[in-house]
mmCIF file of C-alpha atoms in Angstrom:
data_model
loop_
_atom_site.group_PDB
_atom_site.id
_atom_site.type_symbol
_atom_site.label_atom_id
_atom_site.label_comp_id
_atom_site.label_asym_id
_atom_site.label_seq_id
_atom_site.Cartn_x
_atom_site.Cartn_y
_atom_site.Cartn_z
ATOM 1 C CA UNK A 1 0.000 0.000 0.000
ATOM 2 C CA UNK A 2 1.536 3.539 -0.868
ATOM 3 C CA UNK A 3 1.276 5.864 1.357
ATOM 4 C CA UNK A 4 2.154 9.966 1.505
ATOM 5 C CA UNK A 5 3.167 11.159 5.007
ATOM 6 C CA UNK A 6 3.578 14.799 6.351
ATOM 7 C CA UNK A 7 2.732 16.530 9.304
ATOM 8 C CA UNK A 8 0.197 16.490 12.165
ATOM 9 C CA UNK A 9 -2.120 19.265 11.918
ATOM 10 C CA UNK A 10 -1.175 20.089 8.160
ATOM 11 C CA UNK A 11 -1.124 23.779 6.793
ATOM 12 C CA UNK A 12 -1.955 24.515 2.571
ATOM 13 C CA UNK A 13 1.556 23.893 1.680
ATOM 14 C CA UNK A 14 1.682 20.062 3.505
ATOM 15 C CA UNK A 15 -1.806 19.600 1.967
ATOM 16 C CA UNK A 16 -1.173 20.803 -1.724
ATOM 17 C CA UNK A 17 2.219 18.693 -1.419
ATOM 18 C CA UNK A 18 0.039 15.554 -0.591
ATOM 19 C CA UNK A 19 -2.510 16.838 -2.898
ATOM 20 C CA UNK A 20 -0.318 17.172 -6.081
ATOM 21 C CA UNK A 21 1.240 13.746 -5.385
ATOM 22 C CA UNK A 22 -2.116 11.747 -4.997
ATOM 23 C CA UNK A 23 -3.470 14.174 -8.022
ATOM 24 C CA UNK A 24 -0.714 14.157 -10.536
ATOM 25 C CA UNK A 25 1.887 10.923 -10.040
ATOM 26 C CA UNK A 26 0.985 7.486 -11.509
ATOM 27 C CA UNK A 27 -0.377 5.217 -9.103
ATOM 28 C CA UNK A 28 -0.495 6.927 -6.164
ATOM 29 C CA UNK A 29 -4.184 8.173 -6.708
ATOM 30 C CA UNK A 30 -5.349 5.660 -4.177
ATOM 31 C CA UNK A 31 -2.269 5.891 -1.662
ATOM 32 C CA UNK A 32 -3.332 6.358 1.965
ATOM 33 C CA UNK A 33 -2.203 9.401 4.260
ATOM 34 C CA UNK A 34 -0.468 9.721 7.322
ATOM 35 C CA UNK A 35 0.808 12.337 9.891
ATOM 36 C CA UNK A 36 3.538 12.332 12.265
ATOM 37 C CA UNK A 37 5.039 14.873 14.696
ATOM 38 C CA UNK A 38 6.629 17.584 12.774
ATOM 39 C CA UNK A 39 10.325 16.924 11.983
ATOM 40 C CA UNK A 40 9.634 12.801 12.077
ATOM 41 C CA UNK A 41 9.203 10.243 9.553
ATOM 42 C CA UNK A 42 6.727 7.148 9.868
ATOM 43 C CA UNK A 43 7.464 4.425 12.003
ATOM 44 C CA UNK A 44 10.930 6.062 12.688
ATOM 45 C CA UNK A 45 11.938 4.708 9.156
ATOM 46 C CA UNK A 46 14.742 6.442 7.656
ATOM 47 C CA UNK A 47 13.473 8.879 5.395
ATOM 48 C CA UNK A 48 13.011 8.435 1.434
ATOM 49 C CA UNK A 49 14.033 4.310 2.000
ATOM 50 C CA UNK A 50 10.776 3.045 0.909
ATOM 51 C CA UNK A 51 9.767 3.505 -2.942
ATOM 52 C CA UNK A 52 6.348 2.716 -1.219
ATOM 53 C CA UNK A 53 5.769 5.658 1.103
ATOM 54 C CA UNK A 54 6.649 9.213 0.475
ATOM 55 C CA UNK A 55 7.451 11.908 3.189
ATOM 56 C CA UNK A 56 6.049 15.603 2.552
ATOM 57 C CA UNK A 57 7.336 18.703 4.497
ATOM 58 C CA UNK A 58 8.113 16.347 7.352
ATOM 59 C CA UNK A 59 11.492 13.676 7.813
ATOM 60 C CA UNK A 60 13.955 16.551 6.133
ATOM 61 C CA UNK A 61 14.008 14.003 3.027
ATOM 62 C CA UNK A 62 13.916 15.750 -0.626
ATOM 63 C CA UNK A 63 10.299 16.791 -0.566
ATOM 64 C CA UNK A 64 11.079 18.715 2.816
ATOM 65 C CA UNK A 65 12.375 22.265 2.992
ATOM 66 C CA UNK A 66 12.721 22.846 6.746
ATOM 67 C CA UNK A 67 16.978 22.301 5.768
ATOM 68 C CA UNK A 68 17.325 25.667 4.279
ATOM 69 C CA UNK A 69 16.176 29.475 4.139
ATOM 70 C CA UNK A 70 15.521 29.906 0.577
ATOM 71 C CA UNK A 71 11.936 30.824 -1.262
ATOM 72 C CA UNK A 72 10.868 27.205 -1.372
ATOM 73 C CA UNK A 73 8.364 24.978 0.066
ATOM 74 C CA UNK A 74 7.056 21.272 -0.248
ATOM 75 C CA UNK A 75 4.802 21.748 -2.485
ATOM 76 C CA UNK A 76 7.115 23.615 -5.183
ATOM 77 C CA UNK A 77 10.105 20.521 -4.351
ATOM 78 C CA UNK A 78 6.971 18.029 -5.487
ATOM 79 C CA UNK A 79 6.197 20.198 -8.263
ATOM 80 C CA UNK A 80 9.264 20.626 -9.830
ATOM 81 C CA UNK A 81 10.100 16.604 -9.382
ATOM 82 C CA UNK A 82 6.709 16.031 -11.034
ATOM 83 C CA UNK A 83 7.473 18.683 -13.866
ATOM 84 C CA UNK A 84 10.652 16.914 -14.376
ATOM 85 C CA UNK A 85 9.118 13.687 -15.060
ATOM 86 C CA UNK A 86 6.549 14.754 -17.246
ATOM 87 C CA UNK A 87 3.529 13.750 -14.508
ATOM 88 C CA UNK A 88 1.853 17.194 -15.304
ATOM 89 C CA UNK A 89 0.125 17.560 -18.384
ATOM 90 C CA UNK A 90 1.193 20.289 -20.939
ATOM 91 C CA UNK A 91 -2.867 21.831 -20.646
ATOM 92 C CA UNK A 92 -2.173 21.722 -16.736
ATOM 93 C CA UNK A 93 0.997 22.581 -16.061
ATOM 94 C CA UNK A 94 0.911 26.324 -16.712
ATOM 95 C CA UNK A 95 -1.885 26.504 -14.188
ATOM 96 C CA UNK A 96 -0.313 23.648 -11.456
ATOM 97 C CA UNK A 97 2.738 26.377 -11.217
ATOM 98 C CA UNK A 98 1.192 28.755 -10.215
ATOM 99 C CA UNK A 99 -1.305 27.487 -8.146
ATOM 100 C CA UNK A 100 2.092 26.196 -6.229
ATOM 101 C CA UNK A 101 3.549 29.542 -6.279
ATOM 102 C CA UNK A 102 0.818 31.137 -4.407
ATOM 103 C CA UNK A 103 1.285 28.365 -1.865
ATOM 104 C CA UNK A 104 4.690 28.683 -1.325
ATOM 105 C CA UNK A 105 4.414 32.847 -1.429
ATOM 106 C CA UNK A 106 1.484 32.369 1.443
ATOM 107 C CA UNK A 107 3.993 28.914 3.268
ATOM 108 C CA UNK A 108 7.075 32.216 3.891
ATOM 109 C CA UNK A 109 4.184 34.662 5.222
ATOM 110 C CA UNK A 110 4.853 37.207 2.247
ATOM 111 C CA UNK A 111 0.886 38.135 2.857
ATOM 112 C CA UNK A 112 2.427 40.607 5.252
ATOM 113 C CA UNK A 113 3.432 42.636 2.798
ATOM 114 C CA UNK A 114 0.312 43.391 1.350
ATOM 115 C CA UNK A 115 -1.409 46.739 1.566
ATOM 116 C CA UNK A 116 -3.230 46.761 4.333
ATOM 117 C CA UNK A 117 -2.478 43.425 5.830
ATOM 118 C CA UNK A 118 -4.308 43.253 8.758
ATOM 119 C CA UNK A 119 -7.508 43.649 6.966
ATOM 120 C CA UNK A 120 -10.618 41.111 7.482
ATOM 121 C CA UNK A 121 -10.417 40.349 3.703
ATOM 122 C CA UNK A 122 -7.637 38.349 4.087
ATOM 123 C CA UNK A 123 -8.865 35.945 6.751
ATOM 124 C CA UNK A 124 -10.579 34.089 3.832
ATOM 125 C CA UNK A 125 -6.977 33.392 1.935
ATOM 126 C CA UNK A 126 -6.880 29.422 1.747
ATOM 127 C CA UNK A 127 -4.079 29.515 4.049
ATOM 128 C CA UNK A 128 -5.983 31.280 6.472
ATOM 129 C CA UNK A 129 -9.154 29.156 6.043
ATOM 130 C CA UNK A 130 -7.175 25.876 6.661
ATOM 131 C CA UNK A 131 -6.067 27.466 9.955
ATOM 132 C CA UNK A 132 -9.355 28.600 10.837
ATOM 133 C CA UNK A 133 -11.142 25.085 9.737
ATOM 134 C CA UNK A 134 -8.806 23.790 12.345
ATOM 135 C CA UNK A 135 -11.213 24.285 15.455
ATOM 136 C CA UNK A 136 -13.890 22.392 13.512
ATOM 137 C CA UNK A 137 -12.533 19.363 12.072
ATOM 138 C CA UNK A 138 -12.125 16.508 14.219
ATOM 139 C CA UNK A 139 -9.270 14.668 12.504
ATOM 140 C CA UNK A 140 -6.274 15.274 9.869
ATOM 141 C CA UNK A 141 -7.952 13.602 7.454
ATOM 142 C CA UNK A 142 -11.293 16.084 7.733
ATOM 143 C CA UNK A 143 -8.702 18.745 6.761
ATOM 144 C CA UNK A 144 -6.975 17.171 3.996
ATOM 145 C CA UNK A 145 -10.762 17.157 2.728
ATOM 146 C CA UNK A 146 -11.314 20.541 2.842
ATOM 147 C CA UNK A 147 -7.935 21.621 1.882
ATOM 148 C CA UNK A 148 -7.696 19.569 -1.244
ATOM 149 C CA UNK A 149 -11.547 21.353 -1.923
ATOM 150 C CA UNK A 150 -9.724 24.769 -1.804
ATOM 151 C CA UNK A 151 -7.195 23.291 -4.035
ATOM 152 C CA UNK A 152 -9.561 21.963 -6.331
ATOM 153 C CA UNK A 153 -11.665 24.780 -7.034
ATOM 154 C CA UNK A 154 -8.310 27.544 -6.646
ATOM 155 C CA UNK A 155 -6.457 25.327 -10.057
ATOM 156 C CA UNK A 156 -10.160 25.854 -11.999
ATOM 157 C CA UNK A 157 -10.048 29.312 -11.000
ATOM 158 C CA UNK A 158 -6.390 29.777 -12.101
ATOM 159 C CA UNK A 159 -7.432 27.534 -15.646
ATOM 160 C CA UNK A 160 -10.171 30.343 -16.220
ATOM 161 C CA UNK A 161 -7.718 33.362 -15.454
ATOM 162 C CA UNK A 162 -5.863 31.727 -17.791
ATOM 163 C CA UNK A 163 -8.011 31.779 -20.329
ATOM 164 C CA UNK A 164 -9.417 35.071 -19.922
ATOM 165 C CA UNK A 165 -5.765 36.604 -20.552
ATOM 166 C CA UNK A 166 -6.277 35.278 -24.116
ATOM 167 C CA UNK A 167 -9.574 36.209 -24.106
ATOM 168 C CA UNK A 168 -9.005 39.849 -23.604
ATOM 169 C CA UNK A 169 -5.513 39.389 -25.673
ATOM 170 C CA UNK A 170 -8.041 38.582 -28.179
ATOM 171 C CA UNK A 171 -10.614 41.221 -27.348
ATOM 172 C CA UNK A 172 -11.524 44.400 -29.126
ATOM 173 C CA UNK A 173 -10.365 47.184 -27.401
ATOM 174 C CA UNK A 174 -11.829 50.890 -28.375
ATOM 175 C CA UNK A 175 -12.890 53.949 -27.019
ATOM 176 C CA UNK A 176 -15.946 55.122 -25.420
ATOM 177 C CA UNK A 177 -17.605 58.139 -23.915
ATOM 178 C CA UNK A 178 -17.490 55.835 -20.838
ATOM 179 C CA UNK A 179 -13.428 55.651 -21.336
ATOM 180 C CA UNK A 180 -11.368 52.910 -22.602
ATOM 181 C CA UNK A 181 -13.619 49.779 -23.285
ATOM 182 C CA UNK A 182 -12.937 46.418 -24.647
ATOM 183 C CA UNK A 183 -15.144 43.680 -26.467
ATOM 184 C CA UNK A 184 -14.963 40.148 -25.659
ATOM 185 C CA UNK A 185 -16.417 37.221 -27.288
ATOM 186 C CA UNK A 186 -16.573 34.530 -25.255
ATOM 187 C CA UNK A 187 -18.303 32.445 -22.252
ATOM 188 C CA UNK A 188 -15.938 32.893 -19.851
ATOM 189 C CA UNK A 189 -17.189 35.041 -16.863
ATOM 190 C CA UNK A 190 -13.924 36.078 -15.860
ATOM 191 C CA UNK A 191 -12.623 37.638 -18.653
ATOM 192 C CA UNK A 192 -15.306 40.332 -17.932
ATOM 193 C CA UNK A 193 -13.735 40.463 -14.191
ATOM 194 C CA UNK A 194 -10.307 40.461 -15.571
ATOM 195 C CA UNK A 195 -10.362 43.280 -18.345
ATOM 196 C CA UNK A 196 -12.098 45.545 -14.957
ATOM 197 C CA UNK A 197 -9.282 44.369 -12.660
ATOM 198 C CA UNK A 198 -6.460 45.706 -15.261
ATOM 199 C CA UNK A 199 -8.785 49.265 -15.620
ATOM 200 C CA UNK A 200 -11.047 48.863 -18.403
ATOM 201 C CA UNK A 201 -13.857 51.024 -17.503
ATOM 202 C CA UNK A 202 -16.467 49.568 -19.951
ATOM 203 C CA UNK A 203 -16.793 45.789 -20.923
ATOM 204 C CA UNK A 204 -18.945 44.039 -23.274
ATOM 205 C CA UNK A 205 -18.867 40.194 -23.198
ATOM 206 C CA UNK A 206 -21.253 38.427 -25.824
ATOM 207 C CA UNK A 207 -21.163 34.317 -25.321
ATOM 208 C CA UNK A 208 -20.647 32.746 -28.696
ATOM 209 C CA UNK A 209 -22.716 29.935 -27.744
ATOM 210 C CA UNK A 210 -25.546 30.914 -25.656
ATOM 211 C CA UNK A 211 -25.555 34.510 -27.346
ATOM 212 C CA UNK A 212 -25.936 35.851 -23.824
ATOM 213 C CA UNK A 213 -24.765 39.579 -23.383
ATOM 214 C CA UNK A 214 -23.446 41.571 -20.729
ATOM 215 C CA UNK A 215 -22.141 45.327 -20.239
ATOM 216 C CA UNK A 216 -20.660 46.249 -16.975
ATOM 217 C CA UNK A 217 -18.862 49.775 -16.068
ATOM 218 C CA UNK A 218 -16.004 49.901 -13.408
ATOM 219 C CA UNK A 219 -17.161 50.301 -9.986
ATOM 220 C CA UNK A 220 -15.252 53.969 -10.156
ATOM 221 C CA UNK A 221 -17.265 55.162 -13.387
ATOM 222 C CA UNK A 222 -19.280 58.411 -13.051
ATOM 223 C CA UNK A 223 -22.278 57.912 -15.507
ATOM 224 C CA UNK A 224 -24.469 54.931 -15.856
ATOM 225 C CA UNK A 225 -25.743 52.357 -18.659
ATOM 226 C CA UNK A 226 -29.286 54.280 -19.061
ATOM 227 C CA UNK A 227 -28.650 55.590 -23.004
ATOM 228 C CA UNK A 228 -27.047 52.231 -23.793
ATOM 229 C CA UNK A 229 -29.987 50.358 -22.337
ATOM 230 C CA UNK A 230 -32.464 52.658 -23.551
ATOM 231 C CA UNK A 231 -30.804 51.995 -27.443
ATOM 232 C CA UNK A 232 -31.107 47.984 -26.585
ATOM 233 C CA UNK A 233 -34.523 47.997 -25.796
ATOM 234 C CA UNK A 234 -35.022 49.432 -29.234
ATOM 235 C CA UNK A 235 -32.749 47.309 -31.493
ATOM 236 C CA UNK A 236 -33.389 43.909 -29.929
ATOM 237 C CA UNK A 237 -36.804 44.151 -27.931
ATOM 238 C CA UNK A 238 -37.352 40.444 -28.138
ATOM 239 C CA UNK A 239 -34.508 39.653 -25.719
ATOM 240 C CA UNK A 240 -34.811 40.360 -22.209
ATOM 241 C CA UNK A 241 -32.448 42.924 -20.687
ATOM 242 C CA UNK A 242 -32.065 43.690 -17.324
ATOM 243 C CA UNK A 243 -30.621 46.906 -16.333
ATOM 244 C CA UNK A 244 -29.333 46.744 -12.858
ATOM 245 C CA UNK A 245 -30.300 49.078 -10.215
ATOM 246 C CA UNK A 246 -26.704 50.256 -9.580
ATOM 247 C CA UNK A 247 -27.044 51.503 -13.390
ATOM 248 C CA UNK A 248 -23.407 49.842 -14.017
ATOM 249 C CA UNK A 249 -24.603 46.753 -16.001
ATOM 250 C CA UNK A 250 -26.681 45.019 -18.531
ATOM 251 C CA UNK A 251 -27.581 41.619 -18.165
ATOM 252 C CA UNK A 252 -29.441 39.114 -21.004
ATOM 253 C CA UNK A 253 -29.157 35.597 -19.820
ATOM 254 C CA UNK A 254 -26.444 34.183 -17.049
ATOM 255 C CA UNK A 255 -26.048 30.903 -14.644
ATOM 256 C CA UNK A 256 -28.323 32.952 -12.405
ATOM 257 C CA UNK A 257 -31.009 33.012 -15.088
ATOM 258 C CA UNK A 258 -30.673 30.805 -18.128
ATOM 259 C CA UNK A 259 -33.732 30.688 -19.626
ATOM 260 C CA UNK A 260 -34.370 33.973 -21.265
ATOM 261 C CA UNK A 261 -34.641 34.429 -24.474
ATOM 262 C CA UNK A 262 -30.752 36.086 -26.003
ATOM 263 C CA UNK A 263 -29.836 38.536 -28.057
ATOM 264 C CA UNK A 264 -29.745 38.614 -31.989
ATOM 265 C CA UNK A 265 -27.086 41.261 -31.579
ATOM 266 C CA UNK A 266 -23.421 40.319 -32.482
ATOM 267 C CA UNK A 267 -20.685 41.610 -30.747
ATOM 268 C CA UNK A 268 -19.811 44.587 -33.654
ATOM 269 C CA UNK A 269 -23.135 45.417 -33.505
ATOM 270 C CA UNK A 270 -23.109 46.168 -29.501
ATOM 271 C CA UNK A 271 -19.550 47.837 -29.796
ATOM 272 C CA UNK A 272 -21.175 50.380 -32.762
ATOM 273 C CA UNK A 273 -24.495 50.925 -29.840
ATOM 274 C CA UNK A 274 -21.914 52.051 -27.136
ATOM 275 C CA UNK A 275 -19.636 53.908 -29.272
ATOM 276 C CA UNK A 276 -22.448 56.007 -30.170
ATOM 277 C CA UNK A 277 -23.838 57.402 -26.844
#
């Protein structure tokens, strides 16, 4: 039986080391987990021995970086042995690195350098959350759960930013009385987040397969979306459009409410509405 050990009372970089391993090598899908005190190895086994068990930020074997001072952490040591023997897939990999970068950045406490750190908002950082989820799981094992859930749902998160950086490489990007605004046609909700987060103050996204629209402004804009929805009601007035009471965005169609009936408009036709008020 194969079997990963780390830590008692793992943090996010034990748990993404043990997650990688279980998620990425061959055969080890199905290996069991242990913990031991910090430092130890299992069964007092000398570490790295067994081709059977393998020891994770614990036993100061080659997947442990307690030895040494520099930016590293488990979980970047099992990444770059898994890299090296092609275990990651070339549509993965990209997005496995850097999932493992923000583990080891959070592992050496470089949070504390962010504006503000002692905000609230950054209680919900997965690192934070494992530590918090601490008081409520009974076992180890209840918190590999939940960390590997985190982990899980962070590398889809990372795949979609991904994405969206070719989507608004991609994107039409022209000028508005709203300021600089950009076009993008895909389904990807967060290329529309994106393109705000790097200061586009207008965004149109138009889904090229569910022909769903929406227009957003930034947060910071001064006017509102009343001419452009005003104009939409009169060149598509089959579709439903919703204008949103914070006058910021136009919605036809989303995961919140699929079955409305989409626009007709194309995305050069929605560009030419917006360019003209």
């Amino acid at each position: 039986m194969k079997t990963v050990v780390t830590h008692l009372s793992p943090d996010l970089d034990a748990i993404c080391a043990v997650w990688l391993i279980k998620k990425y090598l061959k055969g080890w899908e199905d290996a069991s987990v242990d913990c031991v005190p910090t430092g130890s190895t299992l069964n007092g086994q000398k570490v790295d021995s067994d081709d059977d068990i393998i020891h994770v930020d614990t036993g100061y074997g080659k997947f442990d970086h307690h030895d040494t001072s520099d930016y590293v952490s488990a979980a970047r040591l099992v990444f770059d042995d898994l890299k090296k023997k092609k275990q990651i897939s070339r549509h993965d990999l990209e997005s496995v690195d850097r999932l493992v970068e923000i583990v080891t950045f959070s592992d050496h406490f470089q949070q504390v350098f962010f504006p503000n750190p002692d905000d609230d908002y950054y209680l919900m950082f997965a690192s934070d959350l494992i530590h918090h989820f601490k008081s409520h799981s009974k076992t180890d094992l209840e918190l590999f759960e939940f960390g590997n859930n985190i982990l899980d749902a962070t590398l889809y998160g990372i795949r979609q930013k991904i994405r969206a950086e070719v989507d608004i490489d991609e994107g039409y990007v022209f000028k508005s009385s709203y300021g600089r605004s950009i076009g993008l046609n895909c389904g990807n909700s967060q290329s529309m987040v994106l393109a705000q987060k790097r200061g586009y103050m207008l965004v149109i996204q138009k889904n090229p397969s569910r022909h769903f629209v929406k227009i957003k402004l930034h947060p910071s804009a001064k006017k509102n979306l009343k001419k452009v929805y005003g104009k939409l009601l009169k060149k598509d007035a089959r579709a439903m459009w919703i204008y949103h009471p914070s006058g910021k965005m136009i919605i036809n169609g989303s995961a919140h409410n699929p079955h409305v009936i989409a626009s007709k408009l194309s995305l050069d036709s929605l560009v030419d509405i917006v360019k003209k008020v």
